[in-house]
PDB file of C-alpha atoms in Angstrom:
ATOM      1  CA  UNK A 182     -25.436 -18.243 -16.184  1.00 74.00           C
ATOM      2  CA  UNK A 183     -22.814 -15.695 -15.914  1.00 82.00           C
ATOM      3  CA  UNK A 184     -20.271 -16.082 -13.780  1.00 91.00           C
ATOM      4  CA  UNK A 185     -16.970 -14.219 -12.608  1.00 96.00           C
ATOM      5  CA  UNK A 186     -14.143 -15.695 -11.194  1.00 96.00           C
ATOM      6  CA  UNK A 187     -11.175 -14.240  -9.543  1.00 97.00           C
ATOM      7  CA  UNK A 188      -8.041 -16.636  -8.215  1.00 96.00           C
ATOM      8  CA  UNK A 189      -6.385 -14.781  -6.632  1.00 97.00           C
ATOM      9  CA  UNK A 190      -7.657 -13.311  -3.113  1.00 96.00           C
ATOM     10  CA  UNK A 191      -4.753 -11.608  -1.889  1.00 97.00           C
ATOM     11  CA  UNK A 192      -1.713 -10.191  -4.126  1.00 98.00           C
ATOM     12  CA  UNK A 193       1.229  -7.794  -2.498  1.00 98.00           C
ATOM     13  CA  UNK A 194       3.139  -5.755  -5.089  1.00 98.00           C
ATOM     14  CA  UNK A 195       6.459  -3.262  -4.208  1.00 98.00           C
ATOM     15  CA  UNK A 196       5.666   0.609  -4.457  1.00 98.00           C
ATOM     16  CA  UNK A 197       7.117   1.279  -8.003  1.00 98.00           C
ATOM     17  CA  UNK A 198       6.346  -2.044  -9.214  1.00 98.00           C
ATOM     18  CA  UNK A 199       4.281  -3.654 -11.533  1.00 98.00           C
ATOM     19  CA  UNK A 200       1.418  -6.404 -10.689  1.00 98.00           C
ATOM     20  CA  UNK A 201      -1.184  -8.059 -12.493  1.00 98.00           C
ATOM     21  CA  UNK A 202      -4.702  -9.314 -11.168  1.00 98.00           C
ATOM     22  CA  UNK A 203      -6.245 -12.078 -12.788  1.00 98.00           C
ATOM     23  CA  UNK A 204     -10.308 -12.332 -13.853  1.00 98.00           C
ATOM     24  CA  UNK A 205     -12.165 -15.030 -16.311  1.00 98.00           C
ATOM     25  CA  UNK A 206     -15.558 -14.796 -16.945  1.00 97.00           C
ATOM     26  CA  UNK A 207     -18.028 -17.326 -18.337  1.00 95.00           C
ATOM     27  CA  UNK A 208     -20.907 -16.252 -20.876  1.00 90.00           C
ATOM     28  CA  UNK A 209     -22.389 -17.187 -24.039  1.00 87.00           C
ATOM     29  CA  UNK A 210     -23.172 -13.620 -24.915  1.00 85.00           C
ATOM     30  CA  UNK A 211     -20.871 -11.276 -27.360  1.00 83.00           C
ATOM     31  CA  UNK A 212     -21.472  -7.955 -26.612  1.00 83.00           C
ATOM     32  CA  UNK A 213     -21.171  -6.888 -22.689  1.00 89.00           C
ATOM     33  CA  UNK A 214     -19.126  -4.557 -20.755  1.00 91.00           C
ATOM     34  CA  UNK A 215     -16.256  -5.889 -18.297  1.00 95.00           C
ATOM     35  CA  UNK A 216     -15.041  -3.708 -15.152  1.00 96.00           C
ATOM     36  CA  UNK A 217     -12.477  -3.067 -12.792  1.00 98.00           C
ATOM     37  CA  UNK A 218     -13.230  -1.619  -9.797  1.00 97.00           C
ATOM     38  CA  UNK A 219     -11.558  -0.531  -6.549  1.00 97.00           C
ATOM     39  CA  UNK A 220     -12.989  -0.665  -3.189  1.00 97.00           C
ATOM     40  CA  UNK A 221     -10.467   1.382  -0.783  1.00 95.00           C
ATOM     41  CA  UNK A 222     -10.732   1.244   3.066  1.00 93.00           C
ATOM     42  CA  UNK A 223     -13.471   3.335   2.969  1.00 92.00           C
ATOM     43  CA  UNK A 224     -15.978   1.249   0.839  1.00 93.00           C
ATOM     44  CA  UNK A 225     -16.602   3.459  -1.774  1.00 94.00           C
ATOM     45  CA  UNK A 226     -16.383   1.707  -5.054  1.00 96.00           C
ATOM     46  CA  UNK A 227     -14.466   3.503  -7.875  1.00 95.00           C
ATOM     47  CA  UNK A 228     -14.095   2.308 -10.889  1.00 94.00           C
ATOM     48  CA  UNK A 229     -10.957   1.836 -12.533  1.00 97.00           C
ATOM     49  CA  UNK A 230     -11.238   0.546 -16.132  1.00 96.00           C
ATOM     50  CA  UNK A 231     -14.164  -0.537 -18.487  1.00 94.00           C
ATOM     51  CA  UNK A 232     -13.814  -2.626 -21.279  1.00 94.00           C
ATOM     52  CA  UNK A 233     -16.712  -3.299 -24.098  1.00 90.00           C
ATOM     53  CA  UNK A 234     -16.189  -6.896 -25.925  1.00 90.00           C
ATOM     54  CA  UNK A 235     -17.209  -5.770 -29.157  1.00 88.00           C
ATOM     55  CA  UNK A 236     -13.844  -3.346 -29.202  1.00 88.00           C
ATOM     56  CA  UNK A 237     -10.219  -5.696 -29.479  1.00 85.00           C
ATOM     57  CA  UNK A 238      -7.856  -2.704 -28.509  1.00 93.00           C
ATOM     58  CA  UNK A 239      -6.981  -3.313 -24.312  1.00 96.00           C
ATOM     59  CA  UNK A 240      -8.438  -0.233 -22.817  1.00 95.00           C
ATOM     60  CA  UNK A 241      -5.515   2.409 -20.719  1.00 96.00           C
ATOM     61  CA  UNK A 242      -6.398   4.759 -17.878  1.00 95.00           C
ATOM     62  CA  UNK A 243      -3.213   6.136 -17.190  1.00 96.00           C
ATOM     63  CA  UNK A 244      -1.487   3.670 -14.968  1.00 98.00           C
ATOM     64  CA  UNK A 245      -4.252   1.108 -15.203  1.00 98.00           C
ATOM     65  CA  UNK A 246      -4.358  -1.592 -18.286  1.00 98.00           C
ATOM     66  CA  UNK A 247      -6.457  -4.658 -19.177  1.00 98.00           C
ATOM     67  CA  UNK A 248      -5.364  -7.761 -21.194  1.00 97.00           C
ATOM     68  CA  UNK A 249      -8.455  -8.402 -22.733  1.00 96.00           C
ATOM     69  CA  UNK A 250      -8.940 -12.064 -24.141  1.00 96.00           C
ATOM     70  CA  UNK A 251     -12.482 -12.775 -25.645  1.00 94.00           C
ATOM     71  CA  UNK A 252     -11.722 -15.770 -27.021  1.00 94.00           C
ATOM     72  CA  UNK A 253     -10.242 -16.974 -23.421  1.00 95.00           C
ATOM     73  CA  UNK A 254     -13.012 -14.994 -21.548  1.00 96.00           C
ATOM     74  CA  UNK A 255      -9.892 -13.371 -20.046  1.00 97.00           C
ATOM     75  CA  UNK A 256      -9.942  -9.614 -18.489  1.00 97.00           C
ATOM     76  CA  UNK A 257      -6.945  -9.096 -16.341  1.00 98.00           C
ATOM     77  CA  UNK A 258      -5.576  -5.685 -15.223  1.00 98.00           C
ATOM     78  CA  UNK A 259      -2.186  -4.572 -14.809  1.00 98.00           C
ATOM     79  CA  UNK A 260      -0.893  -1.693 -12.695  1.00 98.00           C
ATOM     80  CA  UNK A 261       2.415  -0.326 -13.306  1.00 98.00           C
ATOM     81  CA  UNK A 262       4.395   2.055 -10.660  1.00 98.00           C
ATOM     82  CA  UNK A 263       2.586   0.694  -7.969  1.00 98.00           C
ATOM     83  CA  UNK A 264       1.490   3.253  -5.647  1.00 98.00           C
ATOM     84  CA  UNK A 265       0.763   3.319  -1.829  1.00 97.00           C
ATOM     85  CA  UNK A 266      -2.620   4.714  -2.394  1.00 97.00           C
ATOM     86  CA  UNK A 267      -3.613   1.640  -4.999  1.00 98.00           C
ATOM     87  CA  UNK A 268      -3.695  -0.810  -2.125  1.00 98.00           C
ATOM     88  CA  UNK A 269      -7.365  -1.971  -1.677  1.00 97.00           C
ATOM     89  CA  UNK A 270      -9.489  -4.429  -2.673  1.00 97.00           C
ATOM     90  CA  UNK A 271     -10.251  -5.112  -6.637  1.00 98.00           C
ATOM     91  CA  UNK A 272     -13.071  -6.374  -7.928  1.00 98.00           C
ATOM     92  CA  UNK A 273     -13.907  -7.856 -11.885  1.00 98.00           C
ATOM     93  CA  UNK A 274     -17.716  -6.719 -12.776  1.00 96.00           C
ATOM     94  CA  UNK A 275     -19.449  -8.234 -15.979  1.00 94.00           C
ATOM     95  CA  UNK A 276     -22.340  -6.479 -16.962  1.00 90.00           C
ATOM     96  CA  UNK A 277     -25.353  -8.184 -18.545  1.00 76.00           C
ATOM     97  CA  UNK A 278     -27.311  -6.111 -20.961  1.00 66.00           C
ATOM     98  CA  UNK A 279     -31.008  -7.565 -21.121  1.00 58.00           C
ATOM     99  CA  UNK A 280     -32.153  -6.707 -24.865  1.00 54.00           C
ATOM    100  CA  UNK A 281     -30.697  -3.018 -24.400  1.00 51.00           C
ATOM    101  CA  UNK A 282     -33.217  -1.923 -21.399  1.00 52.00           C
ATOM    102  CA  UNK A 283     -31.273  -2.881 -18.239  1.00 63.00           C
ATOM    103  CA  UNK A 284     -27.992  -4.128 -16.760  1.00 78.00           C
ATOM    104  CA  UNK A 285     -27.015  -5.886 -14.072  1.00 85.00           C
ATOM    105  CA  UNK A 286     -23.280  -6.044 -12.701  1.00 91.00           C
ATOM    106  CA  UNK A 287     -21.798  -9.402 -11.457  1.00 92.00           C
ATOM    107  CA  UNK A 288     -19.065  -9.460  -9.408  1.00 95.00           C
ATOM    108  CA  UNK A 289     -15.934 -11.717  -9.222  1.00 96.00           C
ATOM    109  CA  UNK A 290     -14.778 -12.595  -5.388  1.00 95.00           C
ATOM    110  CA  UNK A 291     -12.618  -9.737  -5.143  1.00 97.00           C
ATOM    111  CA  UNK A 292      -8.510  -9.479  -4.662  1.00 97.00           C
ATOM    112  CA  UNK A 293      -6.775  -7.682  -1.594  1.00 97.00           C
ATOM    113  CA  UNK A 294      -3.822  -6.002  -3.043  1.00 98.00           C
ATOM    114  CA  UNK A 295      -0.986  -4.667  -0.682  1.00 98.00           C
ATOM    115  CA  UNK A 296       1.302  -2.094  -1.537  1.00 98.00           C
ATOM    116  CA  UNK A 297       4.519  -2.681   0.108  1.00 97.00           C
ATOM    117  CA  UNK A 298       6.550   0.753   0.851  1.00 95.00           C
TER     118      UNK A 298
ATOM    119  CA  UNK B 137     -20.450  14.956 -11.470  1.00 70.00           C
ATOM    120  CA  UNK B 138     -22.262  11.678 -11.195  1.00 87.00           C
ATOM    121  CA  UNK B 139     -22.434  12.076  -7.404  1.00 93.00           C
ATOM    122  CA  UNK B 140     -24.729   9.489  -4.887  1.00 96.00           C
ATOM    123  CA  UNK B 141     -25.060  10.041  -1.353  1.00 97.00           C
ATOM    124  CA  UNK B 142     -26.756   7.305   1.137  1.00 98.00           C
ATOM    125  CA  UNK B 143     -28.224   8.437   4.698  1.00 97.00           C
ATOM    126  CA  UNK B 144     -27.130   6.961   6.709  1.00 98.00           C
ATOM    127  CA  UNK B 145     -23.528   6.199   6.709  1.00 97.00           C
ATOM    128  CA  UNK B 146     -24.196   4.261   9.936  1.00 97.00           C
ATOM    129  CA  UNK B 147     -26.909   2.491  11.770  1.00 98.00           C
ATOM    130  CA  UNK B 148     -27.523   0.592  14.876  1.00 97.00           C
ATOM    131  CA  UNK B 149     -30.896  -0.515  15.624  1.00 96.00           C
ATOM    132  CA  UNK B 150     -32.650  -3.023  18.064  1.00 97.00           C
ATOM    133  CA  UNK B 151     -33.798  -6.390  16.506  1.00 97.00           C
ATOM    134  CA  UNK B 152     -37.123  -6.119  15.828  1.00 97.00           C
ATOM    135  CA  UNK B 153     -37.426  -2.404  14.559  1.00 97.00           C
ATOM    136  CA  UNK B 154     -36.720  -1.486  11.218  1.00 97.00           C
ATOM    137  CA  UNK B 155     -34.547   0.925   9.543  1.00 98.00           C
ATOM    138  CA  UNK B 156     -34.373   3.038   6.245  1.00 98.00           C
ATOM    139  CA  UNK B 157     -31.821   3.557   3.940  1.00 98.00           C
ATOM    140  CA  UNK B 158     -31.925   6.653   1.296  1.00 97.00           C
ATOM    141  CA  UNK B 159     -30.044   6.639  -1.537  1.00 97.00           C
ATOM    142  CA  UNK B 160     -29.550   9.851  -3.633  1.00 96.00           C
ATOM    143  CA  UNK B 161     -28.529  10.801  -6.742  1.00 95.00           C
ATOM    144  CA  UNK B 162     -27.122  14.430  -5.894  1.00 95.00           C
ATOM    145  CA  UNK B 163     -26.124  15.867  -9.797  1.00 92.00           C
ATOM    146  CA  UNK B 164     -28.163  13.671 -12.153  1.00 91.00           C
ATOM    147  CA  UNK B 165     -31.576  11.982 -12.672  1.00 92.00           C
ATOM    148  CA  UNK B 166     -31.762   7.941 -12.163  1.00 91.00           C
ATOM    149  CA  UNK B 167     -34.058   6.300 -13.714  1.00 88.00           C
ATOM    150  CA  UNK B 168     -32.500   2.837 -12.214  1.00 90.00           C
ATOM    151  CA  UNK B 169     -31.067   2.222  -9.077  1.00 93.00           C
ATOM    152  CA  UNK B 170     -29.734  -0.802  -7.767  1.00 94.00           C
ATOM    153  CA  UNK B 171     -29.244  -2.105  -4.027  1.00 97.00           C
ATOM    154  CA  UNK B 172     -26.180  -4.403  -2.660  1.00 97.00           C
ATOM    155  CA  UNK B 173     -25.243  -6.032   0.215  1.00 97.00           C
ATOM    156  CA  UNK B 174     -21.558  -6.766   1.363  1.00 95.00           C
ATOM    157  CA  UNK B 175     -20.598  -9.095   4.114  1.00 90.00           C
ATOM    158  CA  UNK B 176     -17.124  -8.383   5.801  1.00 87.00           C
ATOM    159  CA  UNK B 177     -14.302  -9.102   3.319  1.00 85.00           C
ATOM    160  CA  UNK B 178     -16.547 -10.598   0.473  1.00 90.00           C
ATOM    161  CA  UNK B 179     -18.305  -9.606  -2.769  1.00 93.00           C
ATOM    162  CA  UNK B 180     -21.126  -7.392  -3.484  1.00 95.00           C
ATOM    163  CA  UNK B 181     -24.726  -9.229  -4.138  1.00 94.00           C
ATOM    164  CA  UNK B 182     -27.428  -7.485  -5.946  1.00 94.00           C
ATOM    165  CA  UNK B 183     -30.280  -7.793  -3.667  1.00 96.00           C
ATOM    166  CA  UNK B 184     -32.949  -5.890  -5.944  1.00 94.00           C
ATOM    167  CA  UNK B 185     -33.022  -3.553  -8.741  1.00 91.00           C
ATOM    168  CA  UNK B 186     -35.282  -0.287  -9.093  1.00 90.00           C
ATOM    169  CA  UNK B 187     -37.422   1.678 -11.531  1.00 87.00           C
ATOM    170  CA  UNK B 188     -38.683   5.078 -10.949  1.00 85.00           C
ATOM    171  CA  UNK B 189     -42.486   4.633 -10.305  1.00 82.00           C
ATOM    172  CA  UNK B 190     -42.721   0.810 -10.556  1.00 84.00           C
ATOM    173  CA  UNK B 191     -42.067  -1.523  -8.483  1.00 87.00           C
ATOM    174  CA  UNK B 192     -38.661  -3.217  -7.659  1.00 91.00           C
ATOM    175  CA  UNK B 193     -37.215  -6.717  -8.997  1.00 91.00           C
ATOM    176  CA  UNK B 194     -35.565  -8.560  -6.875  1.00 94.00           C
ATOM    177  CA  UNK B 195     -33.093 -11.219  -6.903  1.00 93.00           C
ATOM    178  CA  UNK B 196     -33.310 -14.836  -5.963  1.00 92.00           C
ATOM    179  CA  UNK B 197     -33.522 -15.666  -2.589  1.00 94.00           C
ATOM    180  CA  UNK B 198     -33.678 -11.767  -1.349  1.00 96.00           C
ATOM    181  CA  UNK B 199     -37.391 -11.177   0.551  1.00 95.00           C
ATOM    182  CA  UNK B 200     -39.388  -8.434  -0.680  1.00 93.00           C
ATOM    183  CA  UNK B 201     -41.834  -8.234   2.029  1.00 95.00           C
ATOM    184  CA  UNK B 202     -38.419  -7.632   4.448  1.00 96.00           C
ATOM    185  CA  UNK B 203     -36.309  -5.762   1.940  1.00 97.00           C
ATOM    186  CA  UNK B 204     -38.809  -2.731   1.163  1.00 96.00           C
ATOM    187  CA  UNK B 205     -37.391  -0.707  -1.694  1.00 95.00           C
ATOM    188  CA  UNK B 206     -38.694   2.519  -3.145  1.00 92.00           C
ATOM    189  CA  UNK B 207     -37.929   4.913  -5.811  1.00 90.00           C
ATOM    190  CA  UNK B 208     -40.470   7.548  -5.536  1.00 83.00           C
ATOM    191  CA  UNK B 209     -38.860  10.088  -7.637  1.00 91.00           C
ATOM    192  CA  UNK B 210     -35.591  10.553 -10.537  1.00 92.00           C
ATOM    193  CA  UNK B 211     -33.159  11.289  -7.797  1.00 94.00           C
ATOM    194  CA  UNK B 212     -34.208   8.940  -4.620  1.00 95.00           C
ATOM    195  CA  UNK B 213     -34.211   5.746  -3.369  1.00 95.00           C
ATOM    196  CA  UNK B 214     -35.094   3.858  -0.060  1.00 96.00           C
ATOM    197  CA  UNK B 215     -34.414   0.419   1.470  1.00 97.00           C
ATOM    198  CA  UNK B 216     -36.031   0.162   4.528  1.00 97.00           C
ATOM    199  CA  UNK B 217     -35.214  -3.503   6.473  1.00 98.00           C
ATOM    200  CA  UNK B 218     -38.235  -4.545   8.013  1.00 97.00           C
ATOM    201  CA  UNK B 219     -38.148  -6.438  11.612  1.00 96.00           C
ATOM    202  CA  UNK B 220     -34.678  -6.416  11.080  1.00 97.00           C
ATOM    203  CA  UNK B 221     -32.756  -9.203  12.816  1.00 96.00           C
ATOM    204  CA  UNK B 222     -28.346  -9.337  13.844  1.00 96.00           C
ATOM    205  CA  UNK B 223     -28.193 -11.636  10.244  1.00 95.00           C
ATOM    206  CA  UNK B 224     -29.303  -8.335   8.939  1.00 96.00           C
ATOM    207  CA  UNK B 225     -25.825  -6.543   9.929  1.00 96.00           C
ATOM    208  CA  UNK B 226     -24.289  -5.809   6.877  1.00 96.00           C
ATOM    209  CA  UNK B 227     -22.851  -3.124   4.365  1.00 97.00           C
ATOM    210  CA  UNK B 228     -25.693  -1.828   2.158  1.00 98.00           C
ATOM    211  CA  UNK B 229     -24.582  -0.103  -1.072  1.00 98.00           C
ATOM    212  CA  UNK B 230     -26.836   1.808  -3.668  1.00 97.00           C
ATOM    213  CA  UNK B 231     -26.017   2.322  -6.911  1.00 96.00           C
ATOM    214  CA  UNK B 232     -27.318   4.591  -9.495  1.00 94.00           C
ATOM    215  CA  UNK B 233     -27.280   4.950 -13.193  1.00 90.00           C
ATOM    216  CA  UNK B 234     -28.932   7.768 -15.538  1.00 86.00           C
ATOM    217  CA  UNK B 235     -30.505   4.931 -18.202  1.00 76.00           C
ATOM    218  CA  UNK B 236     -31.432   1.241 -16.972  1.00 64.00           C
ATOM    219  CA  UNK B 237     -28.321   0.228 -19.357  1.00 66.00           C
ATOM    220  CA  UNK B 238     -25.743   3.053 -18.375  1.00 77.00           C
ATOM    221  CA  UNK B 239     -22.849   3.082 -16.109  1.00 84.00           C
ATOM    222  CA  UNK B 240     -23.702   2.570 -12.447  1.00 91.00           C
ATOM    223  CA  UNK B 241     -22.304   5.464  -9.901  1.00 94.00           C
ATOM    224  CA  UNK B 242     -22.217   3.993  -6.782  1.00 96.00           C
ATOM    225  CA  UNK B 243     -23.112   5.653  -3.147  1.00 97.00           C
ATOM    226  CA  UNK B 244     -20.658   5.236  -0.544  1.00 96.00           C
ATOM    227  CA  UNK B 245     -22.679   2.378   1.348  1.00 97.00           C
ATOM    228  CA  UNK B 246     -24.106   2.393   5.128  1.00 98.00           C
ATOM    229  CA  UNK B 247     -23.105  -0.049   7.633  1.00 97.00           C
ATOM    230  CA  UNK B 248     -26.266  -1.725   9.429  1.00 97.00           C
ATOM    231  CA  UNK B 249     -25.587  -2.982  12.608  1.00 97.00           C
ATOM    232  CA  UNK B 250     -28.576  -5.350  14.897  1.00 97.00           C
ATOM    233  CA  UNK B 251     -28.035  -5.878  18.296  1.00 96.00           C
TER     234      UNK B 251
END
């Protein structure tokens, strides 16, 4: 079975600074999707960063990277110039793709990140 | 775009009675839409997973005859908690995608409280 793990439950970066959360994933598949999403104070999830395994380049949304490593079913994000506004809980999402008609996402624990002024 | 609402945002309700949940998709037709729960400070669990006009799939260990789902039409859902009891209290989230195997939008969750 698929499974998503996350070590790290709480992280604390510096505003400005850079800080890296940490995901690994288990599956026998090759091609799926791999997510970062943020859940703010206010529950909404948003995501952040998707990633599809078939594609080797890390993908970049502007302040947001992964270090994607298939091989080491490895999918860790990295956010640079920290902001106050980043602070929230992260969570890793694999999605399962069942013969093309569905997905499913599974969710890692989750990490708290604080943003420290 | 890619906008999904959920009515309500919060709920309290006597143990016993039971309480629905809509989940909309406001700009876009969903063909699939998918139901969480979140318990304080933890992940989100797929309780069941929707087709328009069939009926839902649900997870292991979720109860269908207690967990109600419908998805009556391309751009709404229900979960309605049936005889709902205080381990019901929770944060319900919907999700919503446009194709069974596109990206999921997700709604911005109601909190269900049982006293």
């Amino acid at each position: 079975a698929q499974t998503v793990t996350q070590s790290q439950p709480e992280m604390s970066v510096q505003e400005a600074e850079t800080v890296t959360l940490s995901c690994t994933y288990d599956t026998s598949e090759s091609d799926y999707y791999l997510f970062w999403y943020k859940q703010p104070p206010s529950r909404q999830m948003i995501l952040v960063i998707r990633q599809e395994a078939y594609k080797q380049q890390n993908a970049t949304e502007n302040r947001f990277s992964v270090n994607f490593q298939k091989a080491a079913k490895s999918f860790s994000l990295k956010i640079s110039d920290s902001q106050l506004g980043d602070a929230a809980m992260y969570f890793c999402a694999y999605r399962i793709t069942y013969g093309g008609a569905t997905n499913k996402l599974i969710f890692g624990t989750g990490t708290l990140l604080a943003v420290q002024p | 775009g890619a906008v999904v609402s959920q009515h309500p945002s919060r709920v309290i309700c006597k143990s016993g009675t039971s309480v629905k949940i809509e989940c909309r998709s406001l700009d876009f037709q969903a063909t699939t839409m998918f139901w969480y729960r979140q318990f304080p400070k933890q992940s989100l669990m797929l309780m069941a997973t929707s087709n328009e006009g069939s009926k839902a799939t649900y997870e292991q260990g979720v109860e269908k005859d207690k967990f109600l789902i419908n998805h009556a039409s391309l751009t709404l859902s229900t979960l309605t908690v049936t005889s709902a009891h205080p381990e019901d209290s929770s944060f319900y989230i919907c999700s919503a995608s446009i194709l069974a195997r596109d990206e999921q939008y997700f709604g911005p969750g109601t909190r269900l409280t049982v006293t």
